[in-house]
């Protein structure tokens, strides 16, 4: 009998399924030797699974830092971002649209809803360091804001620079004297913030145009254009070192031409033209002298307003058959801060209320300085029994051809004072002539109120200025600011001050209120013309403009 046969019958029964464990390896399978661990530990759900190949970090900082150079951005290889319930809006950032419109469209969208950008043109293995990109962005924004550019366009330019160097998750902030920008690499990384203070402002539209060209080249999506960070810094340094296109004597002469042309607009003749020009040039030299001694701009405006008023009083006391009020009015045209007024109202209409309040407060201080300078001279004239008649405002002189020529000369002089590029002087001169033709046709021929006529003419100036600027991918300020010169409320300001000097405070305040209404009409008209121009431009994302619901009160 064999060993198998000697076994008991119950031992030869097959085992039931309940007696065999489902984890028991079947017969014939060789089990692997168990791995003996030195110390048992509880497995964490955050532990890396077996088989996952994880590369060791090259640097000591395993979590990464916001100050490390970002990797080259590629929209094709980037993971999908958060998608809202209603989907990502379709925004085509085409090359045909100017960079101002493309970047403004992106800024008006929340960060989570911004579409993935095109592949970045900077093809370095490791992009530039984040602090250097932010520093370049702030320097460019400083030049734009100091040159008088609106806060909205400054933000768009700053966002364009950061986005071109791979920093898409950035938020620029612009106020009157402070620029700041924040970049957050991802939702789990620490944000990086940088700021810069704008301490000095200057009027140089030639430099402003050069900065716009630099931003346009940096944000160009063409692969053939590759502006490295070092190249951008070099061009920015050249822009800051550039000399003004016009010498000092040309600026003084432009002041005289502006004042003389303005005196022709309000009914002056050749003698009045010469007197107003001489007074404006004397005021300009005195203002330069005060600036060299470190006096604030308030006192510079006060001193600059005195010579034209003094010359008008001398002509009146000498009983010269001239219109002394036209001499004083012409001198005021050369001092009224139309540039700051337009920029302030534009910032307010686009939602930058802090910057708008600061700009308008600056305009008010300048205006008060002009008022004090003229009132001092007018009080002296009243004490000397000068024959200054406030009723002269009721007797306008209509000389259409002379006034059109004077308006174009005024815009030309204003363009020189703003240090514009010579290629833009002709366009802005013609734009100023068109503005005066529209104003004269509506007010003189059509008997429409001066406020409505001024607003319509300023709207046409803003429309043409925006179209010119978009055609050349440049700023609209050089095409707009000088063209509104003939529309500035110089005569209303003068007659209001003259009434106050004659102790007719009520009439003076009425005339000054009219001047303020005309100034607001100019600023609002220019902004409205710019908005209307977008109807003729293929602006991306125009239907998704997110600034419309901020001021509805709910």
C-alpha positions as CSV (number, residue, x, y, z in Angstrom):
1,X,0.0,0.0,0.0
2,X,1.3,3.4,-1.0
3,X,1.5,6.4,1.2
4,X,-1.3,8.2,-0.7
5,X,-3.6,5.1,-0.3
6,X,-2.8,4.9,3.5
7,X,-4.3,8.3,4.1
8,X,-7.7,8.5,5.8
9,X,-10.7,9.0,3.6
10,X,-11.6,12.3,5.2
11,X,-8.1,13.6,4.5
12,X,-8.5,12.8,0.8
13,X,-11.6,15.1,0.4
14,X,-11.1,18.3,-1.6
15,X,-11.2,21.4,0.4
16,X,-14.3,23.6,0.2
17,X,-14.2,27.2,-1.1
18,X,-14.8,28.4,2.5
19,X,-11.7,26.6,3.7
20,X,-9.5,28.1,1.0
21,X,-8.6,31.9,1.2
22,X,-9.0,33.9,-2.0
23,X,-5.6,35.4,-1.4
24,X,-3.9,32.0,-1.3
25,X,-1.7,31.5,-4.3
26,X,-2.7,28.5,-6.5
27,X,-0.6,25.3,-6.7
28,X,2.3,25.6,-9.0
29,X,2.8,29.4,-8.6
30,X,6.1,30.3,-7.0
31,X,5.6,33.1,-4.5
32,X,8.2,35.9,-4.5
33,X,10.3,36.3,-1.4
34,X,8.8,39.0,0.9
35,X,10.7,42.2,1.3
36,X,11.9,42.6,4.9
37,X,11.6,46.2,6.0
38,X,13.6,47.5,8.9
39,X,10.7,49.3,10.4
40,X,7.1,49.2,9.4
41,X,5.4,52.6,8.8
42,X,1.9,53.7,7.9
43,X,1.6,54.6,4.2
44,X,0.4,58.2,3.6
45,X,-2.1,59.0,0.9
46,X,0.4,61.8,-0.2
47,X,3.2,59.3,-0.7
48,X,4.5,58.8,-4.2
49,X,3.3,55.5,-5.7
50,X,5.8,52.8,-6.8
51,X,7.0,53.2,-10.4
52,X,6.6,57.0,-10.6
53,X,9.8,58.5,-11.9
54,X,10.3,61.8,-10.1
55,X,13.3,63.9,-11.1
56,X,15.3,65.5,-8.4
57,X,15.2,69.2,-8.3
58,X,18.4,70.9,-9.5
59,X,18.4,73.6,-6.8
60,X,18.2,73.3,-3.1
61,X,14.8,75.1,-3.0
62,X,12.5,72.1,-3.8
63,X,9.3,74.1,-3.6
64,X,10.5,76.7,-6.1
65,X,10.6,80.4,-5.6
66,X,8.9,83.3,-7.4
67,X,12.3,84.8,-7.9
68,X,13.6,81.9,-10.0
69,X,13.6,82.4,-13.8
70,X,10.3,81.2,-15.3
71,X,10.4,78.5,-17.9
72,X,9.7,79.2,-21.6
73,X,5.9,79.5,-21.9
74,X,4.1,77.5,-24.5
75,X,0.3,77.5,-24.7
76,X,0.3,74.1,-26.5
77,X,2.1,72.3,-23.7
78,X,0.4,74.2,-20.8
79,X,-2.2,72.4,-18.8
80,X,-5.8,73.4,-19.0
81,X,-6.6,76.3,-16.6
82,X,-9.8,76.8,-14.6
83,X,-12.7,77.0,-16.9
84,X,-15.9,78.8,-15.7
85,X,-19.3,77.3,-16.1
86,X,-20.2,79.5,-19.0
87,X,-17.0,78.7,-20.8
88,X,-14.0,80.8,-21.8
89,X,-14.9,83.8,-24.0
90,X,-13.7,83.7,-27.5
91,X,-11.1,86.5,-27.9
92,X,-8.9,86.7,-30.9
93,X,-5.8,88.8,-30.3
94,X,-5.0,89.3,-34.0
95,X,-2.0,91.2,-35.2
96,X,-4.3,93.6,-37.1
97,X,-5.5,95.1,-33.9
98,X,-3.2,97.6,-32.1
99,X,-1.6,96.4,-28.9
100,X,-3.4,99.0,-26.9
101,X,-6.8,97.4,-27.7
102,X,-5.5,93.8,-27.4
103,X,-4.0,94.4,-23.9
104,X,-7.0,96.5,-22.8
105,X,-9.3,93.6,-23.7
106,X,-7.2,91.2,-21.6
107,X,-7.1,93.5,-18.6
108,X,-10.8,94.0,-18.5
109,X,-11.3,90.2,-18.1
110,X,-10.8,88.4,-14.8
111,X,-7.6,86.4,-14.5
112,X,-9.4,83.1,-14.5
113,X,-11.3,83.9,-17.7
114,X,-8.4,85.2,-19.7
115,X,-7.8,82.9,-22.8
116,X,-4.5,81.2,-23.2
117,X,-2.1,83.5,-25.0
118,X,-0.2,82.7,-28.2
119,X,3.2,81.0,-27.9
120,X,5.6,83.5,-26.5
121,X,8.2,84.9,-28.8
122,X,11.0,84.7,-26.3
123,X,12.6,81.3,-26.9
124,X,15.3,81.2,-24.2
125,X,15.6,78.0,-22.2
126,X,15.0,79.9,-19.0
127,X,13.3,83.2,-19.3
128,X,14.5,86.4,-17.7
129,X,14.3,86.8,-13.9
130,X,10.9,88.0,-12.7
131,X,12.3,91.1,-10.8
132,X,14.0,92.3,-13.9
133,X,10.9,92.0,-16.0
134,X,8.9,93.9,-13.4
135,X,11.6,96.6,-13.2
136,X,11.5,97.1,-16.9
137,X,7.7,97.2,-16.9
138,X,7.7,99.9,-14.1
139,X,10.2,102.0,-15.9
140,X,8.2,102.0,-19.1
141,X,5.0,102.8,-17.2
142,X,6.8,105.7,-15.4
143,X,7.7,107.3,-18.7
144,X,4.2,106.9,-20.0
145,X,2.5,108.3,-16.9
146,X,5.0,111.2,-16.6
147,X,4.3,112.1,-20.2
148,X,0.6,112.6,-19.5
149,X,-0.7,109.3,-20.8
150,X,-4.1,108.1,-19.4
151,X,-4.0,105.5,-16.6
152,X,-5.9,102.9,-18.8
153,X,-3.3,103.0,-21.5
154,X,-0.4,102.9,-19.0
155,X,-1.9,99.7,-17.5
156,X,-2.3,98.2,-21.0
157,X,1.3,98.9,-21.8
158,X,2.6,97.4,-18.5
159,X,0.5,94.3,-19.0
160,X,1.8,94.0,-22.6
161,X,5.4,94.0,-21.5
162,X,4.9,91.5,-18.8
163,X,2.9,89.2,-21.0
164,X,5.5,89.3,-23.8
165,X,8.2,87.9,-21.4
166,X,6.0,85.1,-20.1
167,X,4.5,86.7,-17.0
168,X,0.8,86.3,-17.9
169,X,-0.6,86.2,-14.4
170,X,0.2,89.8,-13.5
171,X,-1.9,92.7,-12.3
172,X,-0.7,96.3,-12.9
173,X,-2.0,99.2,-10.8
174,X,-1.7,102.9,-11.7
175,X,-2.3,105.9,-9.6
176,X,-1.3,109.5,-10.0
177,X,2.2,109.1,-8.3
178,X,2.6,105.4,-7.8
179,X,2.9,102.4,-10.1
180,X,2.8,98.9,-8.8
181,X,2.6,95.4,-10.4
182,X,2.1,92.0,-8.9
183,X,2.9,88.7,-10.4
184,X,1.8,85.3,-9.1
185,X,3.3,82.3,-10.9
186,X,0.5,80.0,-9.8
187,X,-2.2,79.7,-7.2
188,X,0.2,78.0,-4.7
189,X,3.3,80.2,-5.2
190,X,4.0,83.4,-3.4
191,X,3.3,86.6,-5.4
192,X,6.0,89.1,-6.3
193,X,5.2,92.8,-6.1
194,X,7.2,95.8,-7.2
195,X,6.4,99.5,-7.2
196,X,7.8,102.8,-8.5
197,X,7.0,106.4,-7.6
198,X,6.6,109.0,-10.3
199,X,8.1,112.2,-8.8
200,X,8.6,114.3,-11.9
201,X,6.5,115.0,-14.9
202,X,7.4,116.5,-18.2
203,X,5.8,117.4,-21.5
204,X,7.7,115.5,-24.3
205,X,5.4,113.7,-26.7
206,X,8.5,112.7,-28.8
207,X,9.7,110.6,-25.9
208,X,6.1,109.3,-25.4
209,X,5.9,108.1,-29.0
210,X,9.3,106.4,-28.7
211,X,8.1,104.5,-25.7
212,X,5.0,103.4,-27.6
213,X,7.1,102.1,-30.4
214,X,9.2,100.1,-27.9
215,X,6.1,98.5,-26.3
216,X,4.8,97.7,-29.8
217,X,8.1,96.0,-30.7
218,X,8.2,94.1,-27.4
219,X,4.6,92.9,-27.8
220,X,4.9,92.0,-31.5
221,X,3.8,88.5,-32.1
222,X,5.9,88.0,-35.2
223,X,8.6,85.4,-34.8
224,X,11.1,87.5,-36.6
225,X,11.0,90.2,-34.0
226,X,12.7,89.2,-30.8
227,X,13.4,92.0,-28.3
228,X,15.4,90.6,-25.5
229,X,15.4,92.1,-22.0
230,X,18.9,93.6,-22.5
231,X,17.8,95.1,-25.8
232,X,14.7,96.6,-24.2
233,X,16.8,98.1,-21.4
234,X,19.3,99.6,-24.0
235,X,16.5,101.2,-26.0
236,X,14.8,102.5,-22.9
237,X,18.1,104.2,-21.8
238,X,18.4,105.8,-25.3
239,X,14.9,107.1,-25.0
240,X,15.6,108.7,-21.6
241,X,18.8,110.3,-23.0
242,X,17.2,111.7,-26.1
243,X,17.2,115.5,-26.4
244,X,14.1,117.4,-27.1
245,X,13.4,117.9,-30.8
246,X,13.0,121.7,-30.4
247,X,15.4,124.1,-28.7
248,X,14.5,126.6,-26.0
249,X,14.2,129.6,-28.3
250,X,11.7,127.7,-30.5
251,X,9.6,126.9,-27.4
252,X,9.6,130.6,-26.4
253,X,8.6,131.6,-30.0
254,X,5.9,129.0,-30.0
255,X,4.4,130.5,-26.8
256,X,4.3,133.9,-28.5
257,X,2.7,132.4,-31.7
258,X,0.1,130.6,-29.6
259,X,-0.9,133.7,-27.6
260,X,-1.0,135.9,-30.7
261,X,-3.1,133.4,-32.6
262,X,-5.5,133.1,-29.7
263,X,-5.9,136.9,-29.7
264,X,-6.9,136.8,-33.3
265,X,-9.6,134.2,-32.5
266,X,-11.2,136.6,-30.0
267,X,-11.2,139.6,-32.4
268,X,-7.7,141.1,-32.2
269,X,-5.7,142.7,-35.0
270,X,-2.1,142.8,-35.9
271,X,-1.1,145.1,-33.1
272,X,-2.9,142.9,-30.6
273,X,-1.2,139.8,-32.1
274,X,2.3,141.4,-31.4
275,X,1.4,142.6,-27.9
276,X,0.0,139.2,-26.9
277,X,3.0,137.4,-28.4
278,X,5.4,139.6,-26.5
279,X,3.5,139.2,-23.2
280,X,3.5,135.4,-23.6
281,X,7.2,135.2,-24.3
282,X,8.0,137.4,-21.3
283,X,5.8,135.2,-19.1
284,X,7.5,132.0,-20.5
285,X,11.0,133.4,-19.7
286,X,9.9,134.3,-16.2
287,X,8.4,130.9,-15.6
288,X,11.7,129.3,-16.8
289,X,13.6,131.6,-14.3
290,X,11.3,130.4,-11.5
291,X,11.7,126.8,-12.4
292,X,15.5,127.2,-12.4
293,X,15.2,128.6,-8.8
294,X,13.2,125.6,-7.7
295,X,9.8,127.2,-7.3
296,X,6.7,124.9,-7.6
297,X,4.6,125.0,-10.7
298,X,1.8,126.9,-8.9
299,X,4.1,130.0,-8.6
300,X,5.4,129.5,-12.2
301,X,1.8,129.8,-13.5
302,X,1.2,132.8,-11.4
303,X,4.3,134.6,-12.6
304,X,3.7,133.6,-16.3
305,X,0.1,135.0,-16.2
306,X,1.3,138.5,-15.2
307,X,3.1,139.9,-18.3
308,X,0.2,139.5,-20.8
309,X,-2.2,141.1,-18.3
310,X,0.3,143.9,-17.6
311,X,0.8,144.6,-21.3
312,X,-2.9,144.8,-21.9
313,X,-3.2,147.2,-19.0
314,X,-0.4,149.4,-20.3
315,X,-2.0,149.6,-23.8
316,X,-5.3,150.5,-22.1
317,X,-3.8,153.2,-19.9
318,X,-1.9,154.6,-22.9
319,X,-5.3,155.0,-24.7
320,X,-4.0,153.0,-27.7
321,X,-6.8,152.0,-30.0
322,X,-6.5,148.3,-29.4
323,X,-8.6,145.6,-27.9
324,X,-6.7,145.1,-24.6
325,X,-9.0,142.3,-23.5
326,X,-7.9,140.3,-26.5
327,X,-4.2,140.7,-25.4
328,X,-5.0,139.3,-22.0
329,X,-7.1,136.5,-23.3
330,X,-4.4,135.4,-25.7
331,X,-1.9,135.2,-22.8
332,X,-4.4,133.0,-21.0
333,X,-4.6,130.5,-23.9
334,X,-0.9,129.8,-23.5
335,X,-1.3,128.8,-19.9
336,X,-4.6,126.9,-19.6
337,X,-3.7,123.2,-18.8
338,X,-5.7,121.5,-21.5
339,X,-3.5,118.4,-21.5
340,X,-4.0,117.6,-17.8
341,X,-7.7,118.4,-18.0
342,X,-8.3,115.9,-20.8
343,X,-6.2,113.2,-19.1
344,X,-8.1,113.8,-15.8
345,X,-11.5,113.5,-17.3
346,X,-10.5,110.5,-19.4
347,X,-9.3,108.7,-16.3
348,X,-12.6,109.5,-14.5
349,X,-14.7,108.2,-17.4
350,X,-12.7,105.0,-17.6
351,X,-13.0,104.2,-13.9
352,X,-9.6,105.4,-12.5
353,X,-11.2,107.7,-10.0
354,X,-8.2,108.2,-7.7
355,X,-5.9,109.2,-10.6
356,X,-8.7,111.4,-12.1
357,X,-9.2,113.2,-8.8
358,X,-5.5,113.9,-8.5
359,X,-5.2,115.2,-12.1
360,X,-8.2,117.4,-11.7
361,X,-6.9,118.7,-8.4
362,X,-3.6,119.6,-10.2
363,X,-5.6,121.4,-12.9
364,X,-7.4,123.4,-10.2
365,X,-4.2,124.5,-8.6
366,X,-2.8,125.6,-11.9
367,X,-6.0,127.5,-12.7
368,X,-5.9,129.2,-9.3
369,X,-2.3,130.2,-10.0
370,X,-3.4,131.8,-13.3
371,X,-6.3,133.5,-11.6
372,X,-4.1,135.0,-8.9
373,X,-1.6,136.3,-11.5
374,X,-4.3,137.9,-13.7
375,X,-6.3,139.3,-10.8
376,X,-3.3,141.1,-9.3
377,X,-2.8,142.9,-12.6
378,X,-6.5,143.6,-13.0
379,X,-6.7,145.1,-9.5
380,X,-3.8,147.3,-10.3
381,X,-5.5,148.4,-13.5
382,X,-8.8,149.1,-11.7
383,X,-6.9,151.3,-9.2
384,X,-5.3,153.2,-12.1
385,X,-8.7,153.6,-13.9
386,X,-7.8,151.5,-16.9
387,X,-10.7,151.2,-19.3
388,X,-11.4,147.5,-19.3
389,X,-14.9,146.8,-20.4
390,X,-16.5,143.5,-19.4
391,X,-19.3,144.1,-21.9
392,X,-16.8,143.5,-24.7
393,X,-17.6,139.8,-24.4
394,X,-21.0,140.6,-26.0
395,X,-19.5,141.9,-29.2
396,X,-17.8,139.0,-31.1
397,X,-16.0,139.7,-34.3
398,X,-16.6,137.2,-37.2
399,X,-13.7,136.8,-39.5
400,X,-13.9,133.2,-40.6
401,X,-10.8,133.0,-42.8
402,X,-8.5,134.8,-40.4
403,X,-9.8,132.7,-37.5
404,X,-9.3,129.4,-39.3
405,X,-5.8,130.4,-40.1
406,X,-5.3,131.5,-36.5
407,X,-6.7,128.2,-35.2
408,X,-4.3,126.2,-37.3
409,X,-1.3,128.4,-36.2
410,X,-2.4,127.9,-32.6
411,X,-2.5,124.1,-33.0
412,X,0.9,124.3,-34.6
413,X,2.4,126.3,-31.8
414,X,0.8,124.0,-29.2
415,X,2.4,120.9,-31.0
416,X,5.8,122.5,-30.7
417,X,5.3,123.3,-27.0
418,X,4.4,119.6,-26.4
419,X,7.6,118.5,-28.1
420,X,5.8,116.4,-30.7
421,X,7.4,114.5,-33.5
422,X,7.7,116.6,-36.6
423,X,5.9,113.9,-38.6
424,X,2.7,114.6,-36.5
425,X,2.7,118.4,-36.6
426,X,0.9,118.6,-40.0
427,X,-1.9,116.2,-39.0
428,X,-2.5,117.9,-35.7
429,X,-2.5,121.4,-37.4
430,X,-5.2,120.3,-39.8
431,X,-7.1,118.7,-37.0
432,X,-7.2,122.0,-35.1
433,X,-8.4,123.8,-38.1
434,X,-11.2,121.3,-38.6
435,X,-12.2,121.7,-34.9
436,X,-12.6,125.4,-35.2
437,X,-14.6,125.1,-38.5
438,X,-17.0,122.8,-36.8
439,X,-17.3,125.1,-33.7
440,X,-17.8,128.2,-35.9
441,X,-20.4,126.5,-38.1
442,X,-22.4,125.3,-35.1
443,X,-22.1,128.3,-32.8
444,X,-21.8,131.3,-35.2
445,X,-23.8,130.1,-38.1
446,X,-26.2,127.7,-36.4
447,X,-26.7,129.7,-33.2
448,X,-26.1,126.6,-31.1
449,X,-24.9,127.0,-27.5
450,X,-21.1,127.2,-27.1
451,X,-21.0,124.2,-24.7
452,X,-22.7,121.9,-27.3
453,X,-20.6,123.3,-30.1
454,X,-17.4,122.8,-28.2
455,X,-18.4,119.3,-27.2
456,X,-19.1,118.4,-30.9
457,X,-15.9,119.9,-32.1
458,X,-13.9,118.2,-29.4
459,X,-15.6,114.9,-30.2
460,X,-14.5,115.2,-33.8
461,X,-10.9,115.9,-32.6
462,X,-11.0,112.8,-30.5
463,X,-12.3,110.7,-33.3
464,X,-9.7,111.8,-35.8
465,X,-7.0,111.6,-33.2
466,X,-7.8,108.0,-32.3
467,X,-8.0,107.0,-36.0
468,X,-4.6,108.6,-36.7
469,X,-3.0,107.0,-33.7
470,X,-4.4,103.5,-34.4
471,X,-3.2,103.8,-38.0
472,X,0.3,104.4,-36.8
473,X,0.1,102.2,-33.7
474,X,1.0,105.2,-31.5
475,X,-0.5,107.3,-28.7
476,X,-3.5,109.5,-29.4
477,X,-2.3,112.3,-27.2
478,X,-0.1,114.0,-29.9
479,X,-3.0,114.1,-32.3
480,X,-5.6,115.3,-29.8
481,X,-4.0,117.6,-27.2
482,X,-2.7,120.3,-29.5
483,X,-5.9,120.2,-31.7
484,X,-8.1,121.2,-28.8
485,X,-6.1,124.4,-28.2
486,X,-8.5,126.7,-30.2
487,X,-11.4,125.4,-28.1
488,X,-10.0,126.2,-24.7
489,X,-12.1,128.7,-22.6
490,X,-9.7,131.6,-22.5
491,X,-12.2,134.4,-23.1
492,X,-14.7,133.1,-20.6
493,X,-12.0,132.8,-18.0
494,X,-10.7,136.3,-18.6
495,X,-14.1,138.0,-18.4
496,X,-15.0,136.1,-15.3
497,X,-11.8,137.4,-13.6
498,X,-12.4,140.9,-14.9
499,X,-15.9,140.9,-13.4
500,X,-14.6,139.9,-10.1
501,X,-12.0,142.6,-10.3
502,X,-14.9,145.1,-10.8
503,X,-16.6,143.7,-7.6
504,X,-19.2,142.0,-9.7
505,X,-18.7,138.6,-8.0
506,X,-22.0,137.1,-9.3
507,X,-21.3,137.8,-12.9
508,X,-17.7,136.7,-12.4
509,X,-18.8,133.3,-11.0
510,X,-21.3,132.8,-13.8
511,X,-18.5,133.4,-16.4
512,X,-16.1,131.1,-14.6
513,X,-18.8,128.4,-14.4
514,X,-19.2,128.8,-18.1
515,X,-15.4,128.3,-18.5
516,X,-15.6,125.2,-16.4
517,X,-18.5,123.8,-18.5
518,X,-16.6,124.4,-21.7
519,X,-13.5,122.7,-20.2
520,X,-15.6,119.7,-19.3
521,X,-17.3,119.7,-22.7
522,X,-13.8,119.5,-24.3
523,X,-12.6,116.6,-22.2
524,X,-15.9,114.6,-22.5
525,X,-16.0,115.3,-26.2
526,X,-12.5,114.0,-26.7
527,X,-13.2,110.9,-24.8
528,X,-16.5,110.3,-26.5
529,X,-14.8,110.7,-29.9
530,X,-12.2,108.1,-28.9
531,X,-14.9,105.6,-27.9
532,X,-16.8,106.2,-31.2
533,X,-13.6,105.5,-33.1
534,X,-13.7,102.0,-31.8
535,X,-16.7,101.4,-34.0
536,X,-14.4,101.8,-37.0
537,X,-11.6,99.6,-35.6
538,X,-11.6,95.9,-35.4
539,X,-11.1,95.8,-31.7
540,X,-10.9,92.3,-30.1
541,X,-13.4,91.5,-27.4
542,X,-15.4,94.7,-27.9
543,X,-18.6,92.9,-27.0
544,X,-17.2,91.6,-23.8
545,X,-16.1,94.9,-22.3
546,X,-16.3,94.5,-18.6
547,X,-16.2,98.2,-17.5
548,X,-19.9,98.8,-18.2
549,X,-21.4,97.5,-14.9
550,X,-19.2,99.3,-12.4
551,X,-21.2,102.5,-12.1
552,X,-24.8,101.4,-12.3
553,X,-25.4,101.5,-8.6
554,X,-26.2,97.9,-7.8
